[in-house]
PDB file of C-alpha atoms in Angstrom:
ATOM      1  CA  MET A 680       0.000   0.000   0.000  1.00 49.00           C
ATOM      2  CA  THR A 681       2.856   2.370   0.862  1.00 49.00           C
ATOM      3  CA  VAL A 682       4.470   1.805  -2.535  1.00 44.00           C
ATOM      4  CA  LEU A 683       1.192   2.544  -4.315  1.00 40.00           C
ATOM      5  CA  LEU A 684       0.756   5.790  -2.383  1.00 42.00           C
ATOM      6  CA  ALA A 685       4.338   6.797  -3.150  1.00 46.00           C
ATOM      7  CA  LEU A 686       3.761   6.200  -6.848  1.00 41.00           C
ATOM      8  CA  LEU A 687       0.544   8.203  -6.806  1.00 43.00           C
ATOM      9  CA  ALA A 688       2.222  11.061  -4.944  1.00 49.00           C
ATOM     10  CA  ALA A 689       5.254  11.171  -7.254  1.00 46.00           C
ATOM     11  CA  PRO A 690       5.342  14.219  -9.536  1.00 48.00           C
ATOM     12  CA  MET A 691       4.159  13.495 -13.029  1.00 47.00           C
ATOM     13  CA  GLY A 692       6.709  14.336 -15.680  1.00 45.00           C
ATOM     14  CA  SER A 693       6.110  14.366 -19.381  1.00 39.00           C
ATOM     15  CA  PRO A 694       5.079  10.989 -20.786  1.00 38.00           C
ATOM     16  CA  PRO A 695       7.829   8.843 -22.275  1.00 38.00           C
ATOM     17  CA  MET A 696       8.473   9.198 -25.983  1.00 37.00           C
ATOM     18  CA  ILE A 697       7.205   6.282 -28.031  1.00 36.00           C
ATOM     19  CA  GLU A 698       9.228   5.540 -31.136  1.00 38.00           C
ATOM     20  CA  PRO A 699       7.382   4.809 -34.387  1.00 40.00           C
ATOM     21  CA  PRO A 700       7.862   1.311 -35.805  1.00 42.00           C
ATOM     22  CA  MET A 701      11.331   0.593 -37.185  1.00 50.00           C
ATOM     23  CA  GLY A 702      12.680   3.897 -35.852  1.00 49.00           C
ATOM     24  CA  MET A 703      11.230   5.988 -38.675  1.00 51.00           C
ATOM     25  CA  ALA A 704       9.511   9.187 -37.597  1.00 57.00           C
ATOM     26  CA  PRO A 705       6.079   9.929 -39.094  1.00 59.00           C
ATOM     27  CA  ASP A 706       7.375  13.169 -40.622  1.00 62.00           C
ATOM     28  CA  GLN A 707      10.170  11.209 -42.343  1.00 58.00           C
ATOM     29  CA  ARG A 708       7.617   8.833 -43.883  1.00 58.00           C
ATOM     30  CA  ARG A 709       5.542  11.828 -44.963  1.00 68.00           C
ATOM     31  CA  GLY A 710       8.639  13.404 -46.535  1.00 70.00           C
ATOM     32  CA  ASP A 711       9.330  10.242 -48.550  1.00 69.00           C
ATOM     33  CA  GLN A 712       5.746  10.277 -49.773  1.00 72.00           C
ATOM     34  CA  MET A 713       5.968  13.927 -50.834  1.00 74.00           C
ATOM     35  CA  ARG A 714       9.298  13.400 -52.640  1.00 68.00           C
ATOM     36  CA  ALA A 715       7.865  10.374 -54.449  1.00 69.00           C
ATOM     37  CA  PHE A 716       4.800  12.407 -55.452  1.00 65.00           C
ATOM     38  CA  GLN A 717       7.016  15.193 -56.804  1.00 70.00           C
ATOM     39  CA  ALA A 718       9.109  12.662 -58.738  1.00 63.00           C
ATOM     40  CA  ARG A 719       5.919  11.297 -60.300  1.00 62.00           C
ATOM     41  CA  LYS A 720       5.037  14.791 -61.490  1.00 65.00           C
ATOM     42  CA  GLU A 721       8.501  14.959 -63.088  1.00 69.00           C
ATOM     43  CA  GLY A 722       7.924  11.797 -65.128  1.00 69.00           C
ATOM     44  CA  ASN A 723       9.119   9.004 -62.854  1.00 82.00           C
ATOM     45  CA  LEU A 724       7.006   5.942 -62.246  1.00 90.00           C
ATOM     46  CA  SER A 725       4.555   6.218 -59.368  1.00 88.00           C
ATOM     47  CA  LEU A 726       4.978   4.262 -56.163  1.00 90.00           C
ATOM     48  CA  ARG A 727       1.903   2.251 -57.125  1.00 92.00           C
ATOM     49  CA  GLU A 728       3.502   1.276 -60.454  1.00 93.00           C
ATOM     50  CA  ILE A 729       6.727   0.300 -58.692  1.00 94.00           C
ATOM     51  CA  GLU A 730       4.814  -1.761 -56.129  1.00 95.00           C
ATOM     52  CA  GLN A 731       2.778  -3.505 -58.864  1.00 95.00           C
ATOM     53  CA  ARG A 732       6.036  -4.610 -60.505  1.00 94.00           C
ATOM     54  CA  VAL A 733       7.979  -5.653 -57.418  1.00 96.00           C
ATOM     55  CA  VAL A 734       5.558  -6.899 -54.739  1.00 96.00           C
ATOM     56  CA  PRO A 735       4.330  -9.903 -56.811  1.00 95.00           C
ATOM     57  CA  THR A 736       7.940 -11.070 -57.207  1.00 94.00           C
ATOM     58  CA  MET A 737       8.253 -11.300 -53.406  1.00 94.00           C
ATOM     59  CA  ARG A 738       5.448 -13.836 -52.865  1.00 90.00           C
ATOM     60  CA  ASP A 739       6.974 -15.393 -49.759  1.00 92.00           C
ATOM     61  CA  SER A 740       7.505 -12.017 -48.046  1.00 95.00           C
ATOM     62  CA  GLN A 741       5.376  -9.383 -46.358  1.00 96.00           C
ATOM     63  CA  TYR A 742       5.624  -5.855 -47.832  1.00 97.00           C
ATOM     64  CA  ILE A 743       6.219  -3.394 -44.985  1.00 96.00           C
ATOM     65  CA  GLY A 744       6.871  -0.056 -46.699  1.00 94.00           C
ATOM     66  CA  PHE A 745       9.245   2.055 -48.747  1.00 93.00           C
ATOM     67  CA  ASP A 746      11.786   4.852 -48.708  1.00 93.00           C
ATOM     68  CA  TYR A 747      12.508   7.203 -51.589  1.00 89.00           C
ATOM     69  CA  ASP A 748      15.856   8.829 -52.363  1.00 90.00           C
ATOM     70  CA  ALA A 749      14.946  11.855 -54.480  1.00 85.00           C
ATOM     71  CA  GLY A 750      18.542  12.630 -55.415  1.00 89.00           C
ATOM     72  CA  ALA A 751      19.223   9.162 -56.798  1.00 92.00           C
ATOM     73  CA  GLN A 752      15.573   8.616 -57.848  1.00 91.00           C
ATOM     74  CA  ILE A 753      15.595   5.202 -56.174  1.00 94.00           C
ATOM     75  CA  TYR A 754      12.761   3.533 -54.307  1.00 94.00           C
ATOM     76  CA  THR A 755      13.771   1.096 -51.585  1.00 96.00           C
ATOM     77  CA  LEU A 756      10.942  -1.318 -50.885  1.00 97.00           C
ATOM     78  CA  LYS A 757      11.120  -3.192 -47.576  1.00 97.00           C
ATOM     79  CA  PHE A 758       9.905  -6.736 -47.065  1.00 97.00           C
ATOM     80  CA  LEU A 759       9.879  -9.131 -44.139  1.00 96.00           C
ATOM     81  CA  ARG A 760      10.611 -12.832 -44.614  1.00 95.00           C
ATOM     82  CA  ASN A 761      11.132 -15.267 -41.735  1.00 93.00           C
ATOM     83  CA  GLY A 762      12.088 -12.429 -39.391  1.00 93.00           C
ATOM     84  CA  THR A 763      14.601 -10.910 -41.819  1.00 94.00           C
ATOM     85  CA  VAL A 764      14.170  -7.523 -43.500  1.00 96.00           C
ATOM     86  CA  ILE A 765      14.889  -7.536 -47.230  1.00 96.00           C
ATOM     87  CA  TRP A 766      15.493  -4.289 -49.114  1.00 97.00           C
ATOM     88  CA  VAL A 767      14.798  -4.120 -52.839  1.00 97.00           C
ATOM     89  CA  GLU A 768      16.156  -1.059 -54.644  1.00 97.00           C
ATOM     90  CA  VAL A 769      14.241   0.043 -57.733  1.00 97.00           C
ATOM     91  CA  ASP A 770      15.130   2.715 -60.294  1.00 95.00           C
ATOM     92  CA  GLY A 771      12.276   5.228 -60.138  1.00 92.00           C
ATOM     93  CA  ARG A 772      12.700   6.155 -63.805  1.00 91.00           C
ATOM     94  CA  THR A 773      12.577   2.650 -65.299  1.00 93.00           C
ATOM     95  CA  GLY A 774      11.094   0.401 -62.607  1.00 93.00           C
ATOM     96  CA  LYS A 775      14.037  -1.993 -62.885  1.00 95.00           C
ATOM     97  CA  ILE A 776      15.300  -3.722 -59.763  1.00 95.00           C
ATOM     98  CA  ILE A 777      18.880  -2.544 -59.287  1.00 96.00           C
ATOM     99  CA  GLY A 778      19.716  -4.073 -55.919  1.00 95.00           C
ATOM    100  CA  ARG A 779      18.485  -6.549 -53.364  1.00 94.00           C
ATOM    101  CA  THR A 780      19.835  -7.531 -49.933  1.00 92.00           C
ATOM    102  CA  ASP A 781      19.030 -11.263 -50.049  1.00 78.00           C
ATOM    103  CA  GLY A 782      21.006 -12.067 -53.169  1.00 54.00           C
TER     104      GLY A 782
END
């Protein structure tokens, strides 16, 4: 009972920060989305087009999201397979897979 009263009487500080999944801040995800949208306006393939090409080739994996490098015009699609994250790099101009972490 004494411990409970001590906890209730303790000063309340600010609540602990909760990290977004995989350490990516929501504003970072939003920034990737905006850069991808801008790239689409400039003639690159859309994220949807990239996903339609790549996701079906990863049948045994779960698609968990993407990053977009506006400077290099490369989408990095992230997948999860058997507890391992797999990154697939895709040229935003052509839709060709240019790199993959699982060989």
